[in-house]
PDB file of C-alpha atoms and ligand atoms in Angstrom:
ATOM      1  CA  THR M 275    -140.312 181.939 181.968  1.00  0.00           C
ATOM      2  CA  HIS M 276    -141.335 178.321 181.909  1.00  0.00           C
ATOM      3  CA  VAL M 277    -141.173 176.171 178.809  1.00  0.00           C
ATOM      4  CA  VAL M 278    -143.175 173.219 177.458  1.00  0.00           C
ATOM      5  CA  ALA M 279    -140.700 170.725 175.997  1.00  0.00           C
ATOM      6  CA  ASP M 280    -140.638 167.552 173.943  1.00  0.00           C
ATOM      7  CA  PRO M 281    -142.564 165.130 176.228  1.00  0.00           C
ATOM      8  CA  CYS M 282    -145.817 167.071 175.608  1.00  0.00           C
ATOM      9  CA  ILE M 283    -145.726 166.300 171.886  1.00  0.00           C
ATOM     10  CA  ARG M 284    -148.451 163.878 170.752  1.00  0.00           C
ATOM     11  CA  CYS M 285    -149.734 163.639 174.346  1.00  0.00           C
ATOM     12  CA  LYS M 286    -151.184 167.043 175.299  1.00  0.00           C
ATOM     13  CA  TYR M 287    -152.615 165.966 178.660  1.00  0.00           C
ATOM     14  CA  THR M 288    -153.603 169.605 179.465  1.00  0.00           C
ATOM     15  CA  ASP M 289    -153.543 169.160 183.276  1.00  0.00           C
ATOM     16  CA  CYS M 290    -151.204 172.173 183.240  1.00  0.00           C
ATOM     17  CA  VAL M 291    -153.874 174.473 181.840  1.00  0.00           C
ATOM     18  CA  ASP M 292    -156.182 174.076 184.815  1.00  0.00           C
ATOM     19  CA  VAL M 293    -153.682 175.424 187.334  1.00  0.00           C
ATOM     20  CA  CYS M 294    -152.174 178.322 185.369  1.00  0.00           C
ATOM     21  CA  PRO M 295    -153.199 181.597 187.089  1.00  0.00           C
ATOM     22  CA  VAL M 296    -152.415 183.764 184.063  1.00  0.00           C
ATOM     23  CA  ASP M 297    -153.685 181.619 181.148  1.00  0.00           C
ATOM     24  CA  CYS M 298    -150.305 181.583 179.441  1.00  0.00           C
ATOM     25  CA  PHE M 299    -150.739 178.229 177.617  1.00  0.00           C
ATOM     26  CA  HIS M 300    -151.357 178.216 173.871  1.00  0.00           C
ATOM     27  CA  GLU M 301    -152.618 175.178 171.974  1.00  0.00           C
ATOM     28  CA  GLY M 302    -151.336 173.683 168.758  1.00  0.00           C
ATOM     29  CA  PRO M 303    -152.453 170.463 167.086  1.00  0.00           C
ATOM     30  CA  GLU M 304    -149.840 168.231 168.768  1.00  0.00           C
ATOM     31  CA  PHE M 305    -148.662 170.084 171.899  1.00  0.00           C
ATOM     32  CA  LEU M 306    -148.926 173.211 174.022  1.00  0.00           C
ATOM     33  CA  VAL M 307    -146.505 176.082 174.481  1.00  0.00           C
ATOM     34  CA  ILE M 308    -146.140 178.820 177.104  1.00  0.00           C
ATOM     35  CA  ASP M 309    -146.166 182.518 176.219  1.00  0.00           C
ATOM     36  CA  PRO M 310    -143.004 183.855 177.871  1.00  0.00           C
ATOM     37  CA  ASP M 311    -144.520 187.341 178.037  1.00  0.00           C
ATOM     38  CA  GLU M 312    -147.411 186.070 180.173  1.00  0.00           C
ATOM     39  CA  CYS M 313    -145.764 183.396 182.355  1.00  0.00           C
ATOM     40  CA  ILE M 314    -145.091 184.655 185.894  1.00  0.00           C
ATOM     41  CA  ASP M 315    -142.786 181.765 186.844  1.00  0.00           C
ATOM     42  CA  CYS M 316    -145.095 180.498 189.577  1.00  0.00           C
ATOM     43  CA  ALA M 317    -144.150 176.902 188.677  1.00  0.00           C
ATOM     44  CA  VAL M 318    -147.479 175.381 189.759  1.00  0.00           C
ATOM     45  CA  CYS M 319    -147.847 173.671 186.371  1.00  0.00           C
ATOM     46  CA  ILE M 320    -144.624 171.661 186.705  1.00  0.00           C
ATOM     47  CA  PRO M 321    -145.908 168.891 189.016  1.00  0.00           C
ATOM     48  CA  GLU M 322    -149.251 168.713 187.200  1.00  0.00           C
ATOM     49  CA  CYS M 323    -147.807 167.396 183.933  1.00  0.00           C
ATOM     50  CA  PRO M 324    -147.938 163.571 183.867  1.00  0.00           C
ATOM     51  CA  VAL M 325    -144.965 163.427 181.508  1.00  0.00           C
ATOM     52  CA  SER M 326    -142.820 166.143 183.159  1.00  0.00           C
ATOM     53  CA  ALA M 327    -142.786 168.246 180.011  1.00  0.00           C
ATOM     54  CA  ILE M 328    -142.554 171.649 181.739  1.00  0.00           C
ATOM     55  CA  HIS M 329    -139.287 173.193 182.923  1.00  0.00           C
ATOM     56  CA  ALA M 330    -138.050 176.578 184.060  1.00  0.00           C
ATOM     57  CA  ASP M 331    -136.011 178.062 181.212  1.00  0.00           C
ATOM     58  CA  THR M 332    -132.974 178.012 183.495  1.00  0.00           C
ATOM     59  CA  GLU M 333    -133.399 174.265 184.031  1.00  0.00           C
ATOM     60  CA  LEU M 334    -134.193 173.108 180.529  1.00  0.00           C
ATOM     61  CA  PRO M 335    -132.294 169.923 179.670  1.00  0.00           C
ATOM     62  CA  ALA M 336    -129.609 170.709 177.081  1.00  0.00           C
ATOM     63  CA  ASN M 337    -131.200 168.495 174.446  1.00  0.00           C
ATOM     64  CA  MET M 338    -134.409 170.549 174.732  1.00  0.00           C
ATOM     65  CA  ALA M 339    -132.837 174.020 174.774  1.00  0.00           C
ATOM     66  CA  HIS M 340    -134.417 174.874 171.414  1.00  0.00           C
ATOM     67  CA  PHE M 341    -137.884 174.667 172.977  1.00  0.00           C
ATOM     68  CA  LEU M 342    -137.428 178.082 174.610  1.00  0.00           C
ATOM     69  CA  ALA M 343    -137.461 179.914 171.273  1.00  0.00           C
ATOM     70  CA  LEU M 344    -140.058 177.492 169.906  1.00  0.00           C
ATOM     71  CA  ASN M 345    -142.493 178.308 172.746  1.00  0.00           C
ATOM     72  CA  GLN M 346    -142.060 182.026 172.117  1.00  0.00           C
ATOM     73  CA  ARG M 347    -142.551 181.719 168.376  1.00  0.00           C
ATOM     74  CA  LEU M 348    -145.585 179.407 168.442  1.00  0.00           C
ATOM     75  CA  ALA M 349    -147.319 181.228 171.316  1.00  0.00           C
ATOM     76  CA  ALA M 350    -147.529 184.261 169.050  1.00  0.00           C
ATOM     77  CA  THR M 351    -149.878 182.461 166.654  1.00  0.00           C
ATOM     78  CA  TRP M 352    -151.496 179.548 168.505  1.00  0.00           C
ATOM     79  CA  PRO M 353    -154.721 180.333 170.453  1.00  0.00           C
ATOM     80  CA  VAL M 354    -154.855 180.475 174.257  1.00  0.00           C
ATOM     81  CA  ILE M 355    -156.252 177.364 175.965  1.00  0.00           C
ATOM     82  CA  THR M 356    -157.927 177.989 179.326  1.00  0.00           C
ATOM     83  CA  ALA M 357    -159.652 174.709 180.176  1.00  0.00           C
ATOM     84  CA  ARG M 358    -158.454 171.152 180.468  1.00  0.00           C
ATOM     85  CA  LYS M 359    -159.614 168.705 177.823  1.00  0.00           C
ATOM     86  CA  ALA M 360    -159.101 165.061 176.910  1.00  0.00           C
ATOM     87  CA  PRO M 361    -155.526 164.154 175.948  1.00  0.00           C
ATOM     88  CA  LEU M 362    -154.723 163.173 172.382  1.00  0.00           C
ATOM     89  CA  PRO M 363    -155.996 159.663 171.604  1.00  0.00           C
ATOM     90  CA  GLU M 364    -152.450 158.360 171.103  1.00  0.00           C
ATOM     91  CA  ALA M 365    -151.119 159.918 174.340  1.00  0.00           C
ATOM     92  CA  GLU M 366    -150.509 156.633 176.158  1.00  0.00           C
ATOM     93  CA  ARG M 367    -148.556 155.248 173.251  1.00  0.00           C
ATOM     94  CA  TRP M 368    -146.361 158.351 172.902  1.00  0.00           C
ATOM     95  CA  LYS M 369    -145.823 159.318 176.530  1.00  0.00           C
ATOM     96  CA  ASN M 370    -142.423 157.654 176.816  1.00  0.00           C
ATOM     97  CA  GLY M 371    -141.199 158.774 173.408  1.00  0.00           C
ATOM     98  CA  GLU M 372    -138.110 160.947 172.981  1.00  0.00           C
ATOM     99  CA  ASN M 373    -137.227 163.564 170.394  1.00  0.00           C
ATOM    100  CA  LYS M 374    -140.830 163.602 169.230  1.00  0.00           C
ATOM    101  CA  LEU M 375    -140.364 167.016 167.640  1.00  0.00           C
ATOM    102  CA  LEU M 376    -138.070 165.403 165.083  1.00  0.00           C
ATOM    103  CA  ASP M 377    -140.834 162.958 164.161  1.00  0.00           C
ATOM    104  CA  LEU M 378    -143.255 165.847 163.667  1.00  0.00           C
ATOM    105  CA  GLU M 379    -140.883 167.750 161.419  1.00  0.00           C
ATOM    106  CA  GLN M 380    -140.285 164.856 159.059  1.00  0.00           C
TER     107      GLN M 380
HETATM  108 FE1  F3S H 509    -148.471 168.927 177.695  1.00  0.00          FE
HETATM  109 FE2  F3S H 509    -148.044 168.110 180.140  1.00  0.00          FE
HETATM  110 FE3  F3S H 509    -149.588 170.169 179.734  1.00  0.00          FE
HETATM  111  S1  F3S H 509    -148.359 166.810 178.367  1.00  0.00           S
HETATM  112  S2  F3S H 509    -150.511 169.753 177.764  1.00  0.00           S
HETATM  113  S3  F3S H 509    -147.421 170.076 179.274  1.00  0.00           S
HETATM  114  S4  F3S H 509    -149.891 168.598 181.253  1.00  0.00           S
END
């Protein structure tokens, strides 16, 4: 499967959604996740993300390894998103941030 990782948080550009052939993206308030049961590993979403948030599970950076289980867990409850929309208003400010999940959890 493919995985949405930390750079998406507080940005949510949603360019990825437009190219997904199987509608496997699910939307939460601060970021998107991929449903691993729906993703067909086509990889077309990877170059679409302006902040390079999407990785194959086999190529996830070590410091983002926990996003694999997080995508699976959150995709089970968050609704599917099928159309691109405006990014979060603070996206430009947050796009270079790191470990943004930690900020969210505090
Ligand atoms: Fe997030 Fe990148 Fe998609 S910021 S919403 S994974 S285009």
